[in-house]
XYZ file of C-alpha atoms in Angstrom:
576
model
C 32.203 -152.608 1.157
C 34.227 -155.129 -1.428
C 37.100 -153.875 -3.018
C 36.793 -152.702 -6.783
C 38.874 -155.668 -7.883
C 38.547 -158.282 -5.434
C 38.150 -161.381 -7.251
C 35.061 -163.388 -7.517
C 34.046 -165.644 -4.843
C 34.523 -169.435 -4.902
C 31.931 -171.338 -6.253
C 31.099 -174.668 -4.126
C 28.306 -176.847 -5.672
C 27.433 -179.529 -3.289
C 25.078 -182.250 -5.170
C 22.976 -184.107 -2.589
C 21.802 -182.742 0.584
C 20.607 -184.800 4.078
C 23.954 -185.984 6.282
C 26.751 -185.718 4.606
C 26.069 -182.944 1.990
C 24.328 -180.564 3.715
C 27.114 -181.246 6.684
C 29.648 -179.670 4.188
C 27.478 -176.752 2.730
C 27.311 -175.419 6.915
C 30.998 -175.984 7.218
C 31.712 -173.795 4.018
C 30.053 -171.399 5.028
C 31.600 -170.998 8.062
C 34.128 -171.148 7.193
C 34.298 -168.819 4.317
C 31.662 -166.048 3.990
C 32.396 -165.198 1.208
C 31.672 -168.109 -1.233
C 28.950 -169.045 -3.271
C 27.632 -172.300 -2.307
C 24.680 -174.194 -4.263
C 22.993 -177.113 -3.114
C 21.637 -179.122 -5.483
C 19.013 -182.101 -4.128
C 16.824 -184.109 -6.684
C 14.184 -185.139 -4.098
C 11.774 -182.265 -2.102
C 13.611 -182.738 1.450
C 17.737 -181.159 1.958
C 17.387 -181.645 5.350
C 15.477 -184.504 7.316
C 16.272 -186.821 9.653
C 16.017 -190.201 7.754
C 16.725 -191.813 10.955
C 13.621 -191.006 12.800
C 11.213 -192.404 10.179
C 10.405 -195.059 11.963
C 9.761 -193.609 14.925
C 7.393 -191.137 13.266
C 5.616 -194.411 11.704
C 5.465 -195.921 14.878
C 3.886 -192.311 16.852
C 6.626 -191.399 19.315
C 7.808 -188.648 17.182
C 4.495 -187.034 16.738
C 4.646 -184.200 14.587
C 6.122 -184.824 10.446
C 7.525 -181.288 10.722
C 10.037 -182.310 13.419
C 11.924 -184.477 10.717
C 12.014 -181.488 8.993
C 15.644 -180.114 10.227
C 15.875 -177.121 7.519
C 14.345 -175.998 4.274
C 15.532 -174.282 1.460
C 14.324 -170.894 3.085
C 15.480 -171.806 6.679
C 18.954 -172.686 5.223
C 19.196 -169.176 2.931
C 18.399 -167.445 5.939
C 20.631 -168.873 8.606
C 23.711 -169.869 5.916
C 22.785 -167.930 3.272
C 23.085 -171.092 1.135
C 21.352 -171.647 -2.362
C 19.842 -174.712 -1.928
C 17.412 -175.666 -5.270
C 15.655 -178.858 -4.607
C 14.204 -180.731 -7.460
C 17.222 -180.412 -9.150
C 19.060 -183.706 -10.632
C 22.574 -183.072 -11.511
C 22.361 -185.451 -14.735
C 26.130 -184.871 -15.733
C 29.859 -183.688 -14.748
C 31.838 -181.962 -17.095
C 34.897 -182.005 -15.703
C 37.247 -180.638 -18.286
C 34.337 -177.609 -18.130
C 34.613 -177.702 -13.921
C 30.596 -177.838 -14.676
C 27.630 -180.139 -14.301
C 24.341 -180.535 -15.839
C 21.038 -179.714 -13.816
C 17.524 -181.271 -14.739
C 14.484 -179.544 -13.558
C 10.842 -180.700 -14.363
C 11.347 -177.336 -16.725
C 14.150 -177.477 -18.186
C 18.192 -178.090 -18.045
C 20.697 -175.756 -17.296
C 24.920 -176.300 -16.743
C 25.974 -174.760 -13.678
C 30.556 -173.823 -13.075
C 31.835 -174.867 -10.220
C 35.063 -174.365 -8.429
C 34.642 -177.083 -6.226
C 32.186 -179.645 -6.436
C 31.236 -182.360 -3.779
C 29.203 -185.380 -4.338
C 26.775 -186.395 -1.713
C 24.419 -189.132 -3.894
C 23.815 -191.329 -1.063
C 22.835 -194.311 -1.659
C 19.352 -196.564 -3.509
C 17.634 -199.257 -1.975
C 18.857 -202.798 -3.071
C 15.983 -204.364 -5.449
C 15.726 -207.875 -4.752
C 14.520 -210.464 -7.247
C 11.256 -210.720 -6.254
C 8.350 -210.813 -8.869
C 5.894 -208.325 -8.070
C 8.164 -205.704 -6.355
C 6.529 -203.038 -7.906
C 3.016 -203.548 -6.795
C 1.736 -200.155 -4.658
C 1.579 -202.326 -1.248
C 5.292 -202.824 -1.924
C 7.250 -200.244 -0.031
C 10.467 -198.713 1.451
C 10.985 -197.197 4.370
C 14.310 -194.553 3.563
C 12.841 -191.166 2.981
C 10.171 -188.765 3.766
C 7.844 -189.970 1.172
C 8.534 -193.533 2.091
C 7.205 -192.942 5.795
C 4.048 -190.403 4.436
C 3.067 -193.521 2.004
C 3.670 -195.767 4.452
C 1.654 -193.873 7.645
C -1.322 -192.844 5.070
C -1.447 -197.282 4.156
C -1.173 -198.109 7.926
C -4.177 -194.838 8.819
C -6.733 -196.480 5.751
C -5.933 -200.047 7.036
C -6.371 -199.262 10.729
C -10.018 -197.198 10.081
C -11.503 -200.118 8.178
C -10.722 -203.213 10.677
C -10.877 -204.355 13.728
C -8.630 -205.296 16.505
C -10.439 -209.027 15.872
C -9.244 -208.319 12.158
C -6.221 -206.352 11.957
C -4.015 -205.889 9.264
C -1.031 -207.820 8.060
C 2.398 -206.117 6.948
C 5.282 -208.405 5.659
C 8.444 -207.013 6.655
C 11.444 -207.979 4.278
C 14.961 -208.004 5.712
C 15.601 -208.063 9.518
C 18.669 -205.552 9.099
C 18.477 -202.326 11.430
C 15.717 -200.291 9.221
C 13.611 -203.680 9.206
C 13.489 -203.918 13.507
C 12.580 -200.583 12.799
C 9.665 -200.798 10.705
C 8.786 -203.599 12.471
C 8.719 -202.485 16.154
C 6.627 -199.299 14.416
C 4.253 -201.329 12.644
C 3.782 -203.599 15.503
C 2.907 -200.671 17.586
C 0.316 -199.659 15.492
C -1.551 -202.717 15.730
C -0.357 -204.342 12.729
C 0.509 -207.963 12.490
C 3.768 -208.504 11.427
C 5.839 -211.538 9.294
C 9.296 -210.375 9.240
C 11.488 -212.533 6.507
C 15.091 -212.482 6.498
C 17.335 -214.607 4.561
C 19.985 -215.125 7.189
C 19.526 -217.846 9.557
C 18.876 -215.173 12.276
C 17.595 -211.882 12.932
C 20.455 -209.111 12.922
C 22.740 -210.608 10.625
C 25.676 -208.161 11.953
C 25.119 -209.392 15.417
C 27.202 -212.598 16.413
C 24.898 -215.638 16.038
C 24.280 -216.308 19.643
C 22.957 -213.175 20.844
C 20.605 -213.407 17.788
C 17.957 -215.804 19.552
C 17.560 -213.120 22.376
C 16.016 -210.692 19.793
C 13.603 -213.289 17.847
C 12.421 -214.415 21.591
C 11.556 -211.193 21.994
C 10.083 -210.216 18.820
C 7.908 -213.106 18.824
C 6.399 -212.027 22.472
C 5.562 -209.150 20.509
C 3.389 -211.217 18.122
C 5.888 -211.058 15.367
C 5.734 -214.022 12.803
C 9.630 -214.825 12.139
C 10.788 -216.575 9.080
C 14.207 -217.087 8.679
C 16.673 -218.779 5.866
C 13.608 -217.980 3.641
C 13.535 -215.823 0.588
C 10.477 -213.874 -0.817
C 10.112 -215.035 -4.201
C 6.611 -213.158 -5.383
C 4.038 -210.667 -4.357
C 0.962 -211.622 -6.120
C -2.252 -209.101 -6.104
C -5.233 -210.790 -4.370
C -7.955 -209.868 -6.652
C -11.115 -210.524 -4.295
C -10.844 -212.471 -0.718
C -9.651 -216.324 -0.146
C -9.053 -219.018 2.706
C -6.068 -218.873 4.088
C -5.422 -221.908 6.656
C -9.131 -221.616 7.421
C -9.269 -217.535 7.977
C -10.754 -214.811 5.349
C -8.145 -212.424 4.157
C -8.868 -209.484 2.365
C -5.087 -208.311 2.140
C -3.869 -206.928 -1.374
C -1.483 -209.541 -2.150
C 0.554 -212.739 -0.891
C 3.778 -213.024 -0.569
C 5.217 -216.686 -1.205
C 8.350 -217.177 0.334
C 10.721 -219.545 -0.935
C 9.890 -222.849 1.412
C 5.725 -222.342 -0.263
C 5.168 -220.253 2.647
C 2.274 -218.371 1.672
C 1.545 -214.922 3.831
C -1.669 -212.239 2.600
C -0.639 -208.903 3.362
C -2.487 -205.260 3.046
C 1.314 -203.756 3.562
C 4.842 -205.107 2.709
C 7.446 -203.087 3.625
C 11.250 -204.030 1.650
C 14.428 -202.906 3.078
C 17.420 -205.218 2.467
C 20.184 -203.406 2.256
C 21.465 -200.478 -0.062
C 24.196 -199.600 -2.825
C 26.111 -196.550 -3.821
C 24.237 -194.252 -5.779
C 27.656 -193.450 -8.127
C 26.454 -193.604 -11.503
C 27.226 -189.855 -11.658
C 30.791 -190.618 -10.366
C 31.186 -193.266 -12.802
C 30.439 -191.093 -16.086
C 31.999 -188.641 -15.331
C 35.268 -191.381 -15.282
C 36.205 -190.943 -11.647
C 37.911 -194.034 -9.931
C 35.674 -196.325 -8.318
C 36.020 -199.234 -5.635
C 35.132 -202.844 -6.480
C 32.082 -202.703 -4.851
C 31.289 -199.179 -7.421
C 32.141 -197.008 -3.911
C 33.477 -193.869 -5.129
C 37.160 -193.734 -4.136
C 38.297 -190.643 -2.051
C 41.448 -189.957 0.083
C 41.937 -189.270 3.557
C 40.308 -185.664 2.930
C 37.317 -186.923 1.106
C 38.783 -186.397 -2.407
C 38.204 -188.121 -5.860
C 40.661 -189.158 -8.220
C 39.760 -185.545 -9.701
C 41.729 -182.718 -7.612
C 38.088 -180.606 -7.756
C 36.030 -183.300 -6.878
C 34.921 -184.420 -3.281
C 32.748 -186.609 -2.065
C 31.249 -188.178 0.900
C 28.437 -190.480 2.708
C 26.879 -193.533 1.741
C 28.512 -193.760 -2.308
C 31.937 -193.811 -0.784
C 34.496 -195.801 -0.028
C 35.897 -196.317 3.144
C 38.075 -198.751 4.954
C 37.347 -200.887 7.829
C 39.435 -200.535 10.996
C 39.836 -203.976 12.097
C 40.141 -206.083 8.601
C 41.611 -203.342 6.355
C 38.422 -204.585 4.126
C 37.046 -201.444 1.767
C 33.623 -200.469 1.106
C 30.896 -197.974 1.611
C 29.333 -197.763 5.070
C 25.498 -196.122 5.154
C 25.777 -194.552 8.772
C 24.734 -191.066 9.766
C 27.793 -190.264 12.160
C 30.675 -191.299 9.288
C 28.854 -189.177 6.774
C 28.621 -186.048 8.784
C 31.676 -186.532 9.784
C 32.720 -186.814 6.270
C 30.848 -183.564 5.180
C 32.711 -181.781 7.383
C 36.418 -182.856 6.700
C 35.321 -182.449 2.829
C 34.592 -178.681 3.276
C 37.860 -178.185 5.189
C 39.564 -179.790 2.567
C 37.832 -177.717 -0.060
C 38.364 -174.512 1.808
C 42.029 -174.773 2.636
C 42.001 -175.560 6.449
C 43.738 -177.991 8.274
C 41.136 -181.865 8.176
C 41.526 -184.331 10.664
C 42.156 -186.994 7.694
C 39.225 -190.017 7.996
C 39.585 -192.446 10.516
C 38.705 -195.888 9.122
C 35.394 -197.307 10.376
C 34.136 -199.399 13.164
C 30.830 -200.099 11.628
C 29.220 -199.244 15.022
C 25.575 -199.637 15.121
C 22.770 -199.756 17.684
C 18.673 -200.515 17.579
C 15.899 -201.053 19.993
C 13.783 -203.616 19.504
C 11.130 -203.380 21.949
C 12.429 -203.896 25.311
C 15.886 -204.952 24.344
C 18.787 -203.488 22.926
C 21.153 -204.398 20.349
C 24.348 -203.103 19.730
C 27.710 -203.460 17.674
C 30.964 -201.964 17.145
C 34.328 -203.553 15.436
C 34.207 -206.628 13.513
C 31.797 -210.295 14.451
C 33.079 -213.022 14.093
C 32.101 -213.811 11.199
C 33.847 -211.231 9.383
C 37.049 -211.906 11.266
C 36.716 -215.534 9.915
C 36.513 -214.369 6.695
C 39.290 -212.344 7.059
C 41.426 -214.979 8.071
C 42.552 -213.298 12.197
C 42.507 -215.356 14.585
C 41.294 -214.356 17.709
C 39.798 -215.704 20.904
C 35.875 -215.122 21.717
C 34.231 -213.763 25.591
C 30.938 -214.562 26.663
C 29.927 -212.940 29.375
C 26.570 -212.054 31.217
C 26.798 -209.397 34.129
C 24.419 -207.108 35.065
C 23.882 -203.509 34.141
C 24.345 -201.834 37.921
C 25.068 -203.425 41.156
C 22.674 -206.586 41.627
C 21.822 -205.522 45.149
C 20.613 -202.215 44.244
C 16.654 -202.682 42.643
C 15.868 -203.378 38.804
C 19.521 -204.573 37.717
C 18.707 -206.023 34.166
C 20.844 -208.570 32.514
C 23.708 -207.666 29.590
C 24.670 -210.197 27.190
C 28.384 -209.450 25.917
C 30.306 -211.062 23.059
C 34.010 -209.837 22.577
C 36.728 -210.906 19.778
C 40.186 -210.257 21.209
C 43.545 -210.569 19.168
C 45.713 -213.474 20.257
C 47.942 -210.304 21.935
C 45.127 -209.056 23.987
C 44.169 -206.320 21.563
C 40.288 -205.873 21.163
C 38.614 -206.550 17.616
C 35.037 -206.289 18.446
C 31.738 -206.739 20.466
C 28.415 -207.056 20.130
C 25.769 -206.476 23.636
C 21.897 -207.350 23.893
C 20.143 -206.573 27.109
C 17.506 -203.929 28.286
C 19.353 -201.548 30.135
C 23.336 -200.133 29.969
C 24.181 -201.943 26.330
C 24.484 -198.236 24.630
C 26.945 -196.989 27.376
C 29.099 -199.977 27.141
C 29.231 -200.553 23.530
C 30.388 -196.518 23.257
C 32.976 -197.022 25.778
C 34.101 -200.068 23.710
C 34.162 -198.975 20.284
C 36.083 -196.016 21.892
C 38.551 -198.674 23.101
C 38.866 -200.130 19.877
C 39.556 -196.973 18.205
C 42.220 -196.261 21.064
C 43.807 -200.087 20.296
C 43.408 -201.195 24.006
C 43.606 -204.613 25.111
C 42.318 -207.268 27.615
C 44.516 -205.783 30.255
C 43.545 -201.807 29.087
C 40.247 -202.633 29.550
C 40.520 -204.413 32.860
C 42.405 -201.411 33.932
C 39.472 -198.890 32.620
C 38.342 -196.841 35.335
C 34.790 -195.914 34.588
C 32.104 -193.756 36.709
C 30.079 -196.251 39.414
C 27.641 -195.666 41.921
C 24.893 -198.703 42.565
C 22.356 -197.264 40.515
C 24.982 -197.020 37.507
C 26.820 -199.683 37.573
C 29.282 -201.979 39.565
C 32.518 -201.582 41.083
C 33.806 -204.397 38.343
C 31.953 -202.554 35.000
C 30.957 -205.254 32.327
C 34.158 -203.158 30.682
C 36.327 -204.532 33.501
C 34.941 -208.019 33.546
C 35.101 -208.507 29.493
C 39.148 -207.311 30.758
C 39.536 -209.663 33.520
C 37.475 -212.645 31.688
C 40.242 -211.723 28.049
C 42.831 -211.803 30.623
C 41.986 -215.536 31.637
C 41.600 -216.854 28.808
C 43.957 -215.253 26.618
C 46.760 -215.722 29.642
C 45.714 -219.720 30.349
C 44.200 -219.004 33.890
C 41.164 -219.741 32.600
C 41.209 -222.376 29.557
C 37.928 -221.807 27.157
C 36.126 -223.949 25.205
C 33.408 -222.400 22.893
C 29.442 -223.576 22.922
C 30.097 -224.229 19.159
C 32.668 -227.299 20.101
C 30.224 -229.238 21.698
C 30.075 -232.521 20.015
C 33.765 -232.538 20.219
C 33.351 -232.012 23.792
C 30.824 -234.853 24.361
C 33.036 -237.035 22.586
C 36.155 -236.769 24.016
C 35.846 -235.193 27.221
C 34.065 -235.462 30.532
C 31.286 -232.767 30.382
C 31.222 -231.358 34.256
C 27.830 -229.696 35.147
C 28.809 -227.411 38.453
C 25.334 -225.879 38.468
C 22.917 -226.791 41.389
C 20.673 -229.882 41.415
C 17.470 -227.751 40.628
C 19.213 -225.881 37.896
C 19.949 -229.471 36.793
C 16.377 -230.739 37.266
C 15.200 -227.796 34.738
C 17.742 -228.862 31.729
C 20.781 -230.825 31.299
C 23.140 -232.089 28.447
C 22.821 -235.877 28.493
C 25.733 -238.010 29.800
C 27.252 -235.647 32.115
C 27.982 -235.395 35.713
C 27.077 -233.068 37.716
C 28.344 -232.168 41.053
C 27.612 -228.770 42.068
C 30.653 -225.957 42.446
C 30.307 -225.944 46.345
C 31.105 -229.612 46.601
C 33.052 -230.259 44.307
C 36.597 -229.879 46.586
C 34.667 -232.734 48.754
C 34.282 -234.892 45.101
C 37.011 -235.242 43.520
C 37.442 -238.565 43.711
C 34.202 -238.862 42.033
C 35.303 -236.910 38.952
C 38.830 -238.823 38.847
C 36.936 -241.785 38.002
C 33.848 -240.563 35.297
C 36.711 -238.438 33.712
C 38.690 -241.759 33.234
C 41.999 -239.995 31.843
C 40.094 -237.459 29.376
C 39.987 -234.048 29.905
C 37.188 -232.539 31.706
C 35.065 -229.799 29.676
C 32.935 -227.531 32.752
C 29.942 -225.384 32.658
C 27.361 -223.772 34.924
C 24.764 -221.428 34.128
C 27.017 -218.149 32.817
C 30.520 -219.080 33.074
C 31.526 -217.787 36.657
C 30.733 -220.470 38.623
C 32.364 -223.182 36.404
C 35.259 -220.820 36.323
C 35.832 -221.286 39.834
C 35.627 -225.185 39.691
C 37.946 -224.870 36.383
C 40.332 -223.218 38.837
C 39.826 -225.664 41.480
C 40.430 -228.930 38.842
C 42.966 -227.138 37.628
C 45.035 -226.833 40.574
C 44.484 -230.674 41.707
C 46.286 -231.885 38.279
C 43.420 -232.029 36.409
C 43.409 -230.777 32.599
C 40.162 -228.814 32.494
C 38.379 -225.587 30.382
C 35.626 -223.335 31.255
C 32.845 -223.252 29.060
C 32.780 -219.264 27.408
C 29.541 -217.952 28.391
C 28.156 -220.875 29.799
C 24.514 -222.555 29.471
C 22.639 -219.462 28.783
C 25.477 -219.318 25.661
C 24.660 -222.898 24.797
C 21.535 -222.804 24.770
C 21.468 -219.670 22.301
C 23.860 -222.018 20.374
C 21.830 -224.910 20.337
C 18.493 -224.187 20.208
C 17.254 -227.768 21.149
C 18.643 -228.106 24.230
């Protein structure tokens, strides 16, 4: 029983529901049991997992209802939250500590004691004429996917497998692998466009050829450095490069590719959905992020706010912006109700951007910043290549990892990216937890990490991007990158230590090669071809040509390893 004269409980309205603010409204409320806490979400869904949409396209998550994490009931029941969806908070008043609700009925102001902001964020709309035909969609929220599955179902009943249907994808970004891999599935033929000049655009360049080799044994149709410029309706069928298309409209990408399509599917990217924040005059970011402190509040001292419309700052170039990840948002919606209920927050951590997708049998992962960013940024640093395998290679089924690693010119680690088909996830969470912990070459050659054959090896691909840092950062092993290599054909003596057969199947022209096992035997041979320049070596991955480095190395010779070797190059340079 309350007291007569107890005062009356806090009032926490929470506008925008899904990761972040329905993260907050359960921490309230257990945190205080007391207060009265209103959820406010425009669309129909509070709760859903936006992050298995494609999977549901694609049929591995079977059943709609299991994206379906709580309801408005489920939530009053368990929480005993007020959650009113179909609301649109249309206004703050903050001088009023109240905002404006519109329902398709009517309008009402609500008080608030505490309010947090939870927007999200709205699909970037390119310039593309035609955008808002209805085979034009998105793929971001429940009624994206439903539209999107009920298109693919009505395509799929009326062809063939000798006919299928054609989907343009738009944007090769995380979401558009997604849709892709889904749509592919389904026995859709897929054109994926991305702008870039390579699918992934987060990824480091080289690892990016690995994923378009094995989208296209998938049957995807890649076009990259191209734009989409219009989506035209096709009013009745036409010849296209000597085939009958009945698709609904054709895209025309910006080098007069022309591509019919039944589906197109746009994701490119996203933006913070602060309008709200910006009339109601709190302080925004340069890139309109809502600005919050290290306990997820505005410039207002009643006003939180969290996910995908904030600002945040990036741990390795001190960079600010918003980042549209699930983990930093819940993470977020749970230091914000802290904060707003008067307990002790763990103040936010700034981000490593890290990020992970399948794309069919490979994985892709990334934590920290590429190198392009670090570029940008203006820190130099020194780049790994390396290519080890996922468990022991004498134990059955070891698959191959592809690592890239940035590492300070002091050892510390910046970033790393990882393609391969088995063990990238595990290693890219062990790294971005050693970038968050500021290790270094020599912490992470040091790392002692769980093996057993069918695991991994007694030197993890941890160590060995430690031990590989260490080389190269210490002069044991002298680099040069697959990016220098006209400067190395010009000026040095390019030294090909792989085996004649390996040679026989592709070779740089103009070098010599001598395998690593003879080369002790050689020397003589390389004194003279080498002529007084330097001598640039390579093998197939880097370790072999490491050894011979050594081996030049310690006869006088001035000599570098190539990073990554000829699988690197080749990812480099395409032609070769």
């Amino acid at each position: 029983m309350s007291e007569p004269n107890a005062p009356a409980p806090r009032r926490i309205v929470i506008v925008g529901g899904v990761a972040g603010g329905m993260s907050a409204a359960a921490r309230a409320r257990r945190l205080d049991e007391h207060a009265q806490i209103v959820v406010l979400e425009q669309g129909d869904y509070v709760s859903f997992a936006n992050c298995g949409l494609p999977y549901h396209l694609a049929g591995e998550i079977v059943k709609r209802e299991s994206l379906l994490l709580h309801t408005a009931a489920s939530l009053a029941s368990t929480l005993n939250l007020d959650v009113r969806t179909g609301h649109r908070v249309s206004a703050v008043d903050r001088a009023a500590q109240q905002v404006t609700v519109q329902t398709e009925q009517d309008s009402y102001t609500l008080p608030y004691d505490a309010l947090l902001l939870a927007p999200g964020a709205v699909g970037v709309r390119p310039p593309i004429e035609g955008l808002d035909h209805p085979a034009v969609h998105s793929l971001r929220t429940i009624p994206d996917v439903d539209a999107v599955r009920d298109s693919v179902h009505a395509m799929l009943a009326t062809r063939t497998t000798d006919d299928p249907p054609h989907a343009v994808v738009v944007g090769a970004g995380f979401i558009g692998l997604e849709a892709v891999e889904a749509l592919t599935s389904r026995g859709v033929t897929v054109h994926l466009v991305e702008l870039a000049d390579h699918v992934l655009p987060p990824i480091d360049a080289e690892l990016a050829p690995l994923l378009s080799a094995e989208l296209t044994a998938h049957g995807v149709h890649l076009h990259l450095g191209v734009s989409a410029q219009s989506i035209v309706p096709i009013e009745s069928a036409h010849e296209w490069d000597g085939k009958s298309s009945s698709g609904a409209v054709v895209v025309t990408l910006s080098d007069g590719t022309s591509l019919p399509a039944d589906l197109v599917v746009v994701n490119v990217g996203v933006r913070p959905a602060s309008a709200l924040a910006r009339d109601a005059g709190l302080d925004l970011g340069p890139t309109g992020a809502i600005k919050v402190d290290g306990d997820q509040r505005t410039s207002d001292p009643h006003i939180w706010a969290v996910g995908d419309a904030v600002e945040i700052t990036h741990a390795i170039t001190g960079a600010t912006g918003p980042v549209p990840l699930a983990g930093p948002a819940n993470r977020q919606g749970r230091r914000a109700a802290d904060s707003m209920c008067g307990h002790r927050t763990t103040p936010q951590a700034s981000v490593l951007s890290t990020a992970i997708v399948r794309v069919f049998g490979l994985t892709a992962a990334t934590t920290g910043a590429n190198q392009v960013t670090l570029r940008r940024a203006g820190i130099p640093h020194e780049v790994v290549h390396i290519h080890p395998g996922d468990h022991a290679g004498y134990y059955p089924g070891a698959e191959q990892i592809h690592l890239v690693a940035s590492f300070a010119l002091d050892g510390t680690l910046l970033g790393v990216q990882g393609v391969g088909r088995a063990g990238v996830d595990k290693r890219i969470d062990v790294l971005a937890t050693a970038i968050r912990a500021g290790m270094t070459a020599d912490d992470l050659a040091e790392l002692e990490l769980a093996y057993a054959p069918p695991y991994g090896s007694a030197k993890d691909p941890v160590n060995m991007l430690g031990f590989v840092a260490q080389n190269a950062l210490n002069g044991t092993m002298p680099q040069w990158q697959p990016w220098e290599l006209d400067e190395a054909a010009t000026n040095t003596l390019i030294l090909d230590v792989r085996s004649r057969g390996e040679y026989a199947h592709g070779h740089l022209d103009g070098v010599l090669n001598i395998p690593h096992t003879e080369l002790r035997e050689r020397l003589a041979e390389v004194r003279e071809a080498a002529a007084g320049r330097d001598i640039s070596v390579h093998c197939a991955s880097g370790v072999r040509s490491y050894l011979a480095t050594r081996i030049l190395l310690g006869e006088g010779f001035t000599a570098r390893n190539l990073s990554g070797g000829w699988l690197t190059l080749q990812a480099v340079h395409q032609g070769l």
